[in-house]
Coordinates of C-alpha atoms and ligand atoms in Angstrom, one line a residue:
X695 CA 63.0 121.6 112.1
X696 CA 60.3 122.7 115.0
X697 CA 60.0 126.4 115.6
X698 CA 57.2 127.7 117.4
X699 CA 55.3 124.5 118.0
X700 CA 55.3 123.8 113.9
X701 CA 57.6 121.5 112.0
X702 CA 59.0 122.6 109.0
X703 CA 60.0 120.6 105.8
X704 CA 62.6 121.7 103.5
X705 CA 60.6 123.5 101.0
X706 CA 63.1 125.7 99.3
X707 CA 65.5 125.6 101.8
X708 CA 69.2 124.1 101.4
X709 CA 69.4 121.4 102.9
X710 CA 72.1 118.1 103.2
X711 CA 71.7 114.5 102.9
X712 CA 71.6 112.5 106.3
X713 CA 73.6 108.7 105.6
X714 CA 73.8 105.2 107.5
X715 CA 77.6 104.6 108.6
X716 CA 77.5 101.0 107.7
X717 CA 76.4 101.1 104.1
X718 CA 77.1 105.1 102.8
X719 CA 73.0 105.1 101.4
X720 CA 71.3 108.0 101.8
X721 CA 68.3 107.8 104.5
X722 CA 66.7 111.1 105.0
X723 CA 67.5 114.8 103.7
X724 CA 67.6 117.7 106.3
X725 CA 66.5 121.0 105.5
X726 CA 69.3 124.0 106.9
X727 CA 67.7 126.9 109.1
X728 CA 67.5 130.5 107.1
X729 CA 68.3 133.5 109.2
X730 CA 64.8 134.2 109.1
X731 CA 64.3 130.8 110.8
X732 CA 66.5 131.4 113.3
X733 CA 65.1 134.8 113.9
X734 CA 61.5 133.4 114.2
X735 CA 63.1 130.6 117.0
X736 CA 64.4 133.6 118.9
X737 CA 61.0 135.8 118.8
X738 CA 58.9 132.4 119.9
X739 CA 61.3 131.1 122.7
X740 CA 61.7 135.0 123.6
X741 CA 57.6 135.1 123.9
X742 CA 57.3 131.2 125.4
X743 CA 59.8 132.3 128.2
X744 CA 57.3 135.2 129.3
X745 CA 54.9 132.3 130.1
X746 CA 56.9 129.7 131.2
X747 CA 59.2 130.9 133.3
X748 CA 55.6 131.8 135.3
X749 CA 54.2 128.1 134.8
X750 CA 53.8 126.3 137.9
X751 CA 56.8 123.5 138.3
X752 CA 54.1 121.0 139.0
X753 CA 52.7 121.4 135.3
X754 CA 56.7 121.8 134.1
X755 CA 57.2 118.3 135.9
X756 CA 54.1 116.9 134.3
X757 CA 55.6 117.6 130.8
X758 CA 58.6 115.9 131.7
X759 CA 57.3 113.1 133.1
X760 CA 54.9 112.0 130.2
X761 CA 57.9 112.6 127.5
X762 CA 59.5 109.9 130.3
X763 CA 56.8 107.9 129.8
X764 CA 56.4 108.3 125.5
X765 CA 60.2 107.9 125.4
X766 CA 59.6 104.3 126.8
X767 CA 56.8 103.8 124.8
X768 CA 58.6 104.6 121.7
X769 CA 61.5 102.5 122.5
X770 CA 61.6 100.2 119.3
X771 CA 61.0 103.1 116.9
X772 CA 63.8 105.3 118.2
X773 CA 66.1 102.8 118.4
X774 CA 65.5 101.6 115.1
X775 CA 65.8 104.8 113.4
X776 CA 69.3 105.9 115.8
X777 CA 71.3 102.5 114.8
X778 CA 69.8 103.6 111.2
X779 CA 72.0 107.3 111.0
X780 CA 74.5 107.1 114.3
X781 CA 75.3 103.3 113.8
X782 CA 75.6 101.9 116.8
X783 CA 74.8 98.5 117.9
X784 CA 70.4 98.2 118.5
X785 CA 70.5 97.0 121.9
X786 CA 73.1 99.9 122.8
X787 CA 70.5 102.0 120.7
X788 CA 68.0 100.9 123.0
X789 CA 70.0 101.3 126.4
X790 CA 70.1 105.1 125.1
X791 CA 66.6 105.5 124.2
X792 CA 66.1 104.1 128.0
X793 CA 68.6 105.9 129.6
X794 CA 67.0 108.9 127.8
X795 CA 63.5 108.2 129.5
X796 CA 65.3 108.0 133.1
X797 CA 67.0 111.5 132.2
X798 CA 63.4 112.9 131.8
X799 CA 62.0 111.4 135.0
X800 CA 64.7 112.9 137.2
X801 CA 64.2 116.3 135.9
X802 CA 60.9 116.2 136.1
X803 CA 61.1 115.0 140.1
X804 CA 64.2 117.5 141.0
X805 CA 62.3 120.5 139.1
X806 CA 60.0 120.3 141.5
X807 CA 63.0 121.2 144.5
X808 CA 64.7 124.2 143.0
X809 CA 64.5 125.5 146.6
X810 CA 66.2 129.3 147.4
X811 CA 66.8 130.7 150.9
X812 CA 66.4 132.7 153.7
X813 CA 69.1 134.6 155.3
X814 CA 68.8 135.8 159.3
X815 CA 68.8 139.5 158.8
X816 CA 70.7 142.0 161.3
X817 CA 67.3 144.2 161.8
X818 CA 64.2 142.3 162.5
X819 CA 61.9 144.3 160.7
X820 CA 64.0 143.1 157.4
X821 CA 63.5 140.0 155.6
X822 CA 66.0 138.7 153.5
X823 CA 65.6 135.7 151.1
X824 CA 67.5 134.6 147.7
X825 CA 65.5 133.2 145.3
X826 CA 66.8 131.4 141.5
X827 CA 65.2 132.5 138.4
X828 CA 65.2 130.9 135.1
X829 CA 68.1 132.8 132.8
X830 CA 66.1 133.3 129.5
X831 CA 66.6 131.7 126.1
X832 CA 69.2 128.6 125.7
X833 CA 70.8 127.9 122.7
X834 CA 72.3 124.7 123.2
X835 CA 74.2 122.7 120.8
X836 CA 74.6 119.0 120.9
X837 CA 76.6 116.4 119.2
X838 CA 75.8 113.0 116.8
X839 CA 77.5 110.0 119.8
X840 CA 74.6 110.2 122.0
X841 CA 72.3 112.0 119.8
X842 CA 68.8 111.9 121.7
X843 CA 70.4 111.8 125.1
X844 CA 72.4 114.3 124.8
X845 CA 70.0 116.6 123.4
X846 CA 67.9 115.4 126.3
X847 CA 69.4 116.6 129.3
X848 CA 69.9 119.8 127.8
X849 CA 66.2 120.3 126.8
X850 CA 64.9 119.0 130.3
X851 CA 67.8 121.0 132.2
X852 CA 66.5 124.4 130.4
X853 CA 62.8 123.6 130.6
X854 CA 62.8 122.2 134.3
X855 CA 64.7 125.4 135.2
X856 CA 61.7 127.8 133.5
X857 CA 63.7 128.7 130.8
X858 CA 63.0 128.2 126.5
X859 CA 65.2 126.3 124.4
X860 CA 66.5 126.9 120.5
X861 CA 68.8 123.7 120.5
X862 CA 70.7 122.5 117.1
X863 CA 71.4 118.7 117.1
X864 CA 74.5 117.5 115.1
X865 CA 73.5 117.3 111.9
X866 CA 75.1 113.6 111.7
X867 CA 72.6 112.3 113.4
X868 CA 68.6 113.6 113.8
X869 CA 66.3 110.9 113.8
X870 CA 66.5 111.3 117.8
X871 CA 66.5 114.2 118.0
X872 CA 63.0 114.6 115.6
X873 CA 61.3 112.3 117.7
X874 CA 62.4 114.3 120.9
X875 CA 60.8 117.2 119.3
X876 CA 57.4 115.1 118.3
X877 CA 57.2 113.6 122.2
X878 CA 57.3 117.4 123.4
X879 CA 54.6 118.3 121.0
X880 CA 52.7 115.7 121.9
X881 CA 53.1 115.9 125.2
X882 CA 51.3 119.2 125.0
X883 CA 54.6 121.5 125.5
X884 CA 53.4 125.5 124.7
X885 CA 54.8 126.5 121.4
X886 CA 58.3 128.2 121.3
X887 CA 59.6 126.5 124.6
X888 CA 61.2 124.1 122.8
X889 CA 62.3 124.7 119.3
X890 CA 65.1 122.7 117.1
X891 CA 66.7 123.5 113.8
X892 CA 69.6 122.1 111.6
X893 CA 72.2 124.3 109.0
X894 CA 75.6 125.2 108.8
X895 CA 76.9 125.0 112.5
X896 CA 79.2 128.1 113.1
X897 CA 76.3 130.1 110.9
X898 CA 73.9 128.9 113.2
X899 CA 75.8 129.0 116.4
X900 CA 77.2 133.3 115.4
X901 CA 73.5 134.2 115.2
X902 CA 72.3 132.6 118.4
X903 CA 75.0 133.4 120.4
X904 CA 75.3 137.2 119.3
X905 CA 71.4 137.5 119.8
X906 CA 70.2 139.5 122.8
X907 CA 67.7 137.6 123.6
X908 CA 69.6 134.6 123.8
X909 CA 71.1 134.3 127.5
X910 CA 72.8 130.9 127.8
X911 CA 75.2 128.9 125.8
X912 CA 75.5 125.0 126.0
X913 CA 77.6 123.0 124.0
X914 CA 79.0 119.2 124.1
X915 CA 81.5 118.7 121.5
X916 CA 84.8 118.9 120.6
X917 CA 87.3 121.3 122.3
X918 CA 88.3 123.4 119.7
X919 CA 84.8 124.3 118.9
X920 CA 83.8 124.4 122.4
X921 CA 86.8 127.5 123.3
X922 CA 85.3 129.1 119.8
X923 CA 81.7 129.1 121.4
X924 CA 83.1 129.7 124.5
X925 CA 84.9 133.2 123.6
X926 CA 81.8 133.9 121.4
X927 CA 79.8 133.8 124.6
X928 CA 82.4 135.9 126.6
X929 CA 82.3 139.0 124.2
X930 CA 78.1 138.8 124.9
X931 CA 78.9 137.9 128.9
X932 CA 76.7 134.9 128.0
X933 CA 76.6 131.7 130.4
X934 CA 78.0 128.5 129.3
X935 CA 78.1 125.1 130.1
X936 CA 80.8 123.3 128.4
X937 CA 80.4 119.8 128.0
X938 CA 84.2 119.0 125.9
X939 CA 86.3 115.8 125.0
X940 CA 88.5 113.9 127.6
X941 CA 91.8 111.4 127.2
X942 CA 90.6 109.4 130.0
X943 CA 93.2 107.9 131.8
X944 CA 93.0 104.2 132.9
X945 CA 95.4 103.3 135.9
X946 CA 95.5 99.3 136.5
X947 CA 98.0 98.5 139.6
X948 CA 99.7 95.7 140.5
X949 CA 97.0 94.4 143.2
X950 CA 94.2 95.1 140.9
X951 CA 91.7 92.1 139.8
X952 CA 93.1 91.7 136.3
X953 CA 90.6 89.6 134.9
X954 CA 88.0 92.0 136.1
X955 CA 89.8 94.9 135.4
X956 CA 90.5 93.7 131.7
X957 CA 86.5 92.5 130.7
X958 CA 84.9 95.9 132.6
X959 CA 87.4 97.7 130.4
X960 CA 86.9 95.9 127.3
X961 CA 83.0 96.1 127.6
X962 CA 83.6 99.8 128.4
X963 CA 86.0 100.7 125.7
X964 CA 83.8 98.8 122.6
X965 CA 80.8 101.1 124.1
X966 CA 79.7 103.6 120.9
X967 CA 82.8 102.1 118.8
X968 CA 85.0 104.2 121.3
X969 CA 83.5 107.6 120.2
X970 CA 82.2 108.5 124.0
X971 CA 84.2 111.5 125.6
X972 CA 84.4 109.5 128.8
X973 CA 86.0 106.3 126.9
X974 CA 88.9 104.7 128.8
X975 CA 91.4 105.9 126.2
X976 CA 94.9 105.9 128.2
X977 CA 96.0 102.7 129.8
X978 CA 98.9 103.0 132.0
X979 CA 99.2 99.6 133.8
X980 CA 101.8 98.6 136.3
X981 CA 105.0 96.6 134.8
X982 CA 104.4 93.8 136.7
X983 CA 101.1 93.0 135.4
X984 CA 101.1 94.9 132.5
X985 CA 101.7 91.7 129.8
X986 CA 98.8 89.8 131.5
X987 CA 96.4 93.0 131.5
X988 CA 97.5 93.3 127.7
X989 CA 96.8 89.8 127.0
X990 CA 93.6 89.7 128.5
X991 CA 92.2 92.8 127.6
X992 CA 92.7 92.5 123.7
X993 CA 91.0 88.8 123.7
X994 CA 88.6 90.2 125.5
X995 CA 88.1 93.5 123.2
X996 CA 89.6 92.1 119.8
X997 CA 86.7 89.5 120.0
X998 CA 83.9 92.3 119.7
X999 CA 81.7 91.2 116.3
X1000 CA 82.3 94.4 113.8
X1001 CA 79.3 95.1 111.7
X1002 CA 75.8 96.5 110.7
X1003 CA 74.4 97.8 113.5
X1004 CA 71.3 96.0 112.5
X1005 CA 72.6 92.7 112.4
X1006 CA 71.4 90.5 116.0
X1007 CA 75.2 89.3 116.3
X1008 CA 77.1 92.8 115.8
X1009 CA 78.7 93.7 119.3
X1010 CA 80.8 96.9 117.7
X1011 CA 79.2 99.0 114.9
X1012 CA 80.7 101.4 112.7
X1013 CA 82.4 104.8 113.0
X1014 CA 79.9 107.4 112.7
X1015 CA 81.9 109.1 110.0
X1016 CA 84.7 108.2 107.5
X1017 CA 87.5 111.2 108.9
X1018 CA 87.2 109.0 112.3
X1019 CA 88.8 105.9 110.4
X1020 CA 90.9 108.2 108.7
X1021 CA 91.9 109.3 112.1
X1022 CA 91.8 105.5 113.7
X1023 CA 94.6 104.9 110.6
X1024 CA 96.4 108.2 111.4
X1025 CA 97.1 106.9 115.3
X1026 CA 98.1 103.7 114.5
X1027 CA 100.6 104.2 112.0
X1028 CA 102.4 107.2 114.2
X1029 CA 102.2 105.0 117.4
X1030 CA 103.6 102.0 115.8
X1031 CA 106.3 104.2 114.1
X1032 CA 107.2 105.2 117.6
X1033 CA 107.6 102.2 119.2
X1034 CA 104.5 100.4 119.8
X1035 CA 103.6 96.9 119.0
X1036 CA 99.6 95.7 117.9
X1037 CA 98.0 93.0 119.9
X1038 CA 94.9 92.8 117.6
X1039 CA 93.1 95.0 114.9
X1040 CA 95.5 98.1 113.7
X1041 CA 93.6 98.4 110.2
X1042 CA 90.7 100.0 108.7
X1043 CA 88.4 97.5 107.6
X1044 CA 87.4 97.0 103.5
X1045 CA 84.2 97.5 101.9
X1046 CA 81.6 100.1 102.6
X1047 CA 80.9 101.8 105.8
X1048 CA 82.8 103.3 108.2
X1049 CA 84.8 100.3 110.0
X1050 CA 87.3 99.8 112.1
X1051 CA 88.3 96.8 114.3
X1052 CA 88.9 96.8 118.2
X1053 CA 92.8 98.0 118.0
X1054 CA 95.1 97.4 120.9
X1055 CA 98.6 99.1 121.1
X1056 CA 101.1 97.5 124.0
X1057 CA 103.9 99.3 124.7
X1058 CA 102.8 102.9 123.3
X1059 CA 105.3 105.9 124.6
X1060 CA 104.2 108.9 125.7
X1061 CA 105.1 110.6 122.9
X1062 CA 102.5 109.0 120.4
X1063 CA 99.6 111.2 119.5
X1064 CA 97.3 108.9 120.6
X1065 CA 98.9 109.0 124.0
X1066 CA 98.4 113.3 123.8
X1067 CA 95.0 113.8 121.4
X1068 CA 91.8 112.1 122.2
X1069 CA 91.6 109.0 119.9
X1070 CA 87.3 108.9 120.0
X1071 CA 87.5 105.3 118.6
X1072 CA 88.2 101.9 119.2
X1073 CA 92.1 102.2 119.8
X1074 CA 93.3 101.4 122.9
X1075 CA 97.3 102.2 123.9
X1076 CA 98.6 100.5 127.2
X1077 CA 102.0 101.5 128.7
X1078 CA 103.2 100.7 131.6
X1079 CA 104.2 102.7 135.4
X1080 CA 106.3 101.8 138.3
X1081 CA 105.5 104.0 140.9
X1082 CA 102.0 105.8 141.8
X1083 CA 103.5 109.9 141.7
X1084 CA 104.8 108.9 138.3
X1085 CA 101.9 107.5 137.1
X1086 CA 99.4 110.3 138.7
X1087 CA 101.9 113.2 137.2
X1088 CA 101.5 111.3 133.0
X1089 CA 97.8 111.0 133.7
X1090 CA 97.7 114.9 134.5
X1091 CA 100.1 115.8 132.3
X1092 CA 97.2 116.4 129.5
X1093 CA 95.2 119.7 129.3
X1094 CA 91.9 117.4 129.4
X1095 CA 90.0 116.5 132.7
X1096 CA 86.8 114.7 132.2
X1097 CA 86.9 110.9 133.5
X1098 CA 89.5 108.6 135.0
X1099 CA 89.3 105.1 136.1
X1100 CA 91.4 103.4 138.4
X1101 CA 91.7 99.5 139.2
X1102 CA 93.4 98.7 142.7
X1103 CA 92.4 96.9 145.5
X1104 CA 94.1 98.9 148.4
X1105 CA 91.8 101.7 149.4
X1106 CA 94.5 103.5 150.1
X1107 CA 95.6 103.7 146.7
X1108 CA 91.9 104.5 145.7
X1109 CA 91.7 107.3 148.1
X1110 CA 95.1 108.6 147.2
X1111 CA 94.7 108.6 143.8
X1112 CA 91.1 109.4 143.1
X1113 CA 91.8 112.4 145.4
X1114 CA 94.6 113.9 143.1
X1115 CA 93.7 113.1 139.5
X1116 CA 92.6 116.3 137.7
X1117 CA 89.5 114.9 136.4
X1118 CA 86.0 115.6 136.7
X1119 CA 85.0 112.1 137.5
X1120 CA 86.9 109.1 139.0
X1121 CA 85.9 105.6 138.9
X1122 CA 87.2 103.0 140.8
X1123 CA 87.1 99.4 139.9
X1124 CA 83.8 99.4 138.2
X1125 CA 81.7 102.3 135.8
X1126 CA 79.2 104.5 137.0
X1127 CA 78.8 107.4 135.3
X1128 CA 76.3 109.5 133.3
X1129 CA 73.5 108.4 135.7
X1130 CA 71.0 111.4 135.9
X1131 CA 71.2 111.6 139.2
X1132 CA 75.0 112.5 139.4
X1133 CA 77.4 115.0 138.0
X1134 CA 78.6 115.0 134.8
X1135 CA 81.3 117.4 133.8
X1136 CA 85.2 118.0 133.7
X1137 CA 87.7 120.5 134.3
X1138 CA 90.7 122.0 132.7
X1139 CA 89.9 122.1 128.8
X1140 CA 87.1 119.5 128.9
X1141 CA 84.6 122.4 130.1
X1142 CA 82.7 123.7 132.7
X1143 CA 79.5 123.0 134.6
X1144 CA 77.6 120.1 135.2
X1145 CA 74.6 118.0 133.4
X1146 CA 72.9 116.2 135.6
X1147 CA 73.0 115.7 139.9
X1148 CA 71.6 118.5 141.9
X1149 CA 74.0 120.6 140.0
X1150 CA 71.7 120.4 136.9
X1151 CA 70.2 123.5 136.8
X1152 CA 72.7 126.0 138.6
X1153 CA 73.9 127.4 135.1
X1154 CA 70.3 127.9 134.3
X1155 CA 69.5 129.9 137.2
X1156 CA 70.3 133.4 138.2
X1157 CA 70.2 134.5 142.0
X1158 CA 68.4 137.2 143.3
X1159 CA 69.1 138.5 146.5
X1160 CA 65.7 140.4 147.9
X1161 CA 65.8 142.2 151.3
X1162 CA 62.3 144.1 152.4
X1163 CA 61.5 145.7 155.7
X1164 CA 58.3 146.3 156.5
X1165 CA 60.0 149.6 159.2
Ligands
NAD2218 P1 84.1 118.6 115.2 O1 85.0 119.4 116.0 O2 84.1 118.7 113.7 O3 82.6 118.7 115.7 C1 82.2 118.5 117.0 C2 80.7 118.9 117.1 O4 80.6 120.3 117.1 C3 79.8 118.5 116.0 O5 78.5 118.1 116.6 C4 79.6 119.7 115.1 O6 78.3 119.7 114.5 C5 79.7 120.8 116.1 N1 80.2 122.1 115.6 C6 81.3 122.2 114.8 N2 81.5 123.5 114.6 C7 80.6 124.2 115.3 C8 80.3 125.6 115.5 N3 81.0 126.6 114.9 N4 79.2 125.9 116.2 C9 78.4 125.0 116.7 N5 78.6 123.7 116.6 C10 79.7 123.3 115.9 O7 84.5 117.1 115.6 P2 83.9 115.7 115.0 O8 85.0 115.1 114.0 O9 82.5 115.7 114.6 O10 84.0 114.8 116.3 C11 85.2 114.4 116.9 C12 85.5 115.2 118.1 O11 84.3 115.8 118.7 C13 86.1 114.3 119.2 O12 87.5 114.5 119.2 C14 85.4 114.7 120.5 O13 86.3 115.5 121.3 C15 84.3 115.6 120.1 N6 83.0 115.1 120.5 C16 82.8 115.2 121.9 C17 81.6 114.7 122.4 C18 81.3 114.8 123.8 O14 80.4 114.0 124.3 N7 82.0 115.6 124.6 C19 80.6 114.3 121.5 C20 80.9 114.3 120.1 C21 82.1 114.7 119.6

């Protein structure tokens, strides 16, 4: 843990074992926050904020920008020890770690622009301007897919803004999130700005959350636990920024570039194993192409190398826990039951670690769980559409709105449909999201508020409206 600019071992803390997905061996033991701990984060991120919140952005951006530049530097090491406990493939490990250094950069150049106003009075002789203010004391919790970028934009979102940060990683994976906390050290961050501790979640989250002193909530995760936090929050009249799971829908049309359409998806889909809230995870193609999409797709996902993370030739790693093949199994069985037919994979793979092969399902109905629930895996159902109403009015049908993706080459099709799905984010004919310098968020159940863009740091601000006369 880091608390108040120290880490702290276990000692005589509880604690729990930390494990590699590919083999089940223990790699690390993490010690679990006391309530004293917790209490002791609050009472240094309270007494940082006093500070901070008054530090000039300049010296805020200066912070940022040399964790950018350690981040880089410490590309290998990170990398190494993330494939270690998340799993993933290293040279998607190291796209993270990099993607992680660009996330710092921005924030440290937009920090700088956190700009309020002036507003023409009615009297000359007043002045009125609005000026943002840094909230107070975040408690942010983030999850085990993206471990260190994820924790990242939260970190750099609060202390760009002026405010402190009590954050607790997913437990699943720290190593990133460690190092995080060692780059702000060393990067001279003032003690209690930034502080980071592990336990028992919903212990961990009640006390944050129901402390005064805390003002904001942040949370990427699943739903479930997000509307738990969520209503937690409301009964304090906290903030939140809700960061939930998606069902992205995928729609392919008949004029689409199949074979493109087919590899981006593929590529896309193997991404993390699957377990990405913005994964492609509903394919509704049009019947007229739909058995050539299929076709191409699964040779083009099917033939992703399974394996150790580790090993040079692994394109697809493991599932970062063993209920997610559980669940992979659970899908498959009920889709197949229903209807569907499998083009490639469709079983959990023997031996230790957490595997489980690219899986396509053709002909999936609506009615399969996996067409309703977000898979967060490497399962992919395809069904098929005739019409572009009917299609728009399945792919809304869910509660979730994060991502969509839609393959056409009419751009009236793309402007018709990109303007009407309930989504978040829409992309058309290629991928481009998560960059730091745009939006990232959803709507309906998949949350609230934005990471990154210009929109970063609204939830971390409060207005004030001052009007002065000098009469
Ligand atoms: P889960 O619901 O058990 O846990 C999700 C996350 O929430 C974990 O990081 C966990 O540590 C944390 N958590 C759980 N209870 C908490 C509490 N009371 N207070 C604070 N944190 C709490 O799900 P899981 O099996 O670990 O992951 C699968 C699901 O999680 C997926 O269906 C997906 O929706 C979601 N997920 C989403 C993202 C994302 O980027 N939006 C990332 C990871 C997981």
């Amino acid at each position: 843990m880091y608390i108040d600019g120290h880490f702290i071992g276990a000692d005589d803390r509880d604690g729990e074992p930390v494990y590699n997905p590919a083999n089940g061996q223990v790699v690390g033991q993490l010690p679990h926050a006391m309530p004293e701990d917790l209490d002791a984060a609050i009472a240094a991120a309270d007494r940082a904020f006093q500070t901070w919140r008054w530090t000039s952005p300049l010296e805020r951006s200066r912070i940022l920008r040399s964790v950018a530049g350690m981040i880089r530097d410490r590309v290998e090491d990170i990398a190494y020890s993330l494939t270690m406990d998340q799993g993933k493939p290293l040279t998607e490990a190291r796209m993270e770690v990099m993607g992680a250094a660009d996330h710092a950069e921005w924030h440290a150049e937009e920090c700088r622009r956190i700009y309020g106003r002036v507003i023409p009075p009615r009297d000359p002789s007043v002045r009125q301007t609005v000026i943002r203010q840094p909230v107070g004391v975040c408690a942010s919790f983030s999850p085990w897919n993206y471990p260190l970028n994820q924790a990242l934009r939260k970190i750099c979102a609060a202390l760009g803004s002026g405010c402190t940060i009590i954050l607790k990683a997913s437990e699943d994976a720290p190593s990133a999130v460690v190092a995080l906390a060692q780059m702000f050290h060393d990067a001279g961050l003032p003690a209690g700005c930034l502080n980071v501790v592990w336990g028992v979640p919903a212990q961990i989250s009640e006390h944050l959350i129901k402390s005064p002193n805390v003002r904001k909530i942040s949370f990427t995760g699943s739903i479930p636990v997000g509307k738990h936090l969520a209503a937690m929050a409301g009964a304090h009249m906290k903030r939140v920024t809700m960061e939930l799971g998606g069902h992205s829908p995928v729609l392919v049309f008949d004029d689409a570039d199949i074979d493109k359409a087919a590899t981006l998806l593929a590529g896309y889909k193997g991404l993390n194993a699957g377990q990405v809230c913005m994964s492609p995870s509903r394919f509704y193609v049009h019947e007229s192409v739909a058995e050539e999409f299929g076709e191409k797709f699964s040779k083009a996902f099917g033939t992703r190398v399974v394996g150790d993370g580790m090993d040079s030739a692994t394109t697809m790693g493991p599932l970062a826990h063993n209920r997610r093949v559980s669940a992979m199994t659970e899908f498959v069985s009920d889709a197949t039951a229903k209807g569907a037919s499998i083009l490639t994979g469709g079983k959990a793979m023997s031996g230790p670690g957490n595997f489980f092969p690219p899986t396509v399902l053709m002909n999936t109905p609506d009615t399969a769980n996996i067409m309703r629930e977000e898979p967060f895996g490497p399962v992919a159902p395809i069904t098929t559409f005739s019409d572009v109403d009917e299609v728009l009015s399945r792919a809304n049908a869910l509660p979730f709105g994060l991502a969509s993706y839609v393959f056409t080459q009419s751009l009236r099709t793309s402007h018709y449909v990109a303007s009407r799905l309930e989504a978040g984010m829409v992309n058309v004919n290629h991928f481009g999201i998560a960059l730091p310098e745009t939006p990232l968020g959803g709507v309906k159940d998949s949350g609230m508020g934005s990471e990154g863009g210009s929109e970063t740091f609204d939830a971390y601000l409060a207005t004030k409206f001052i009007s002065e006369t000098t009469a």
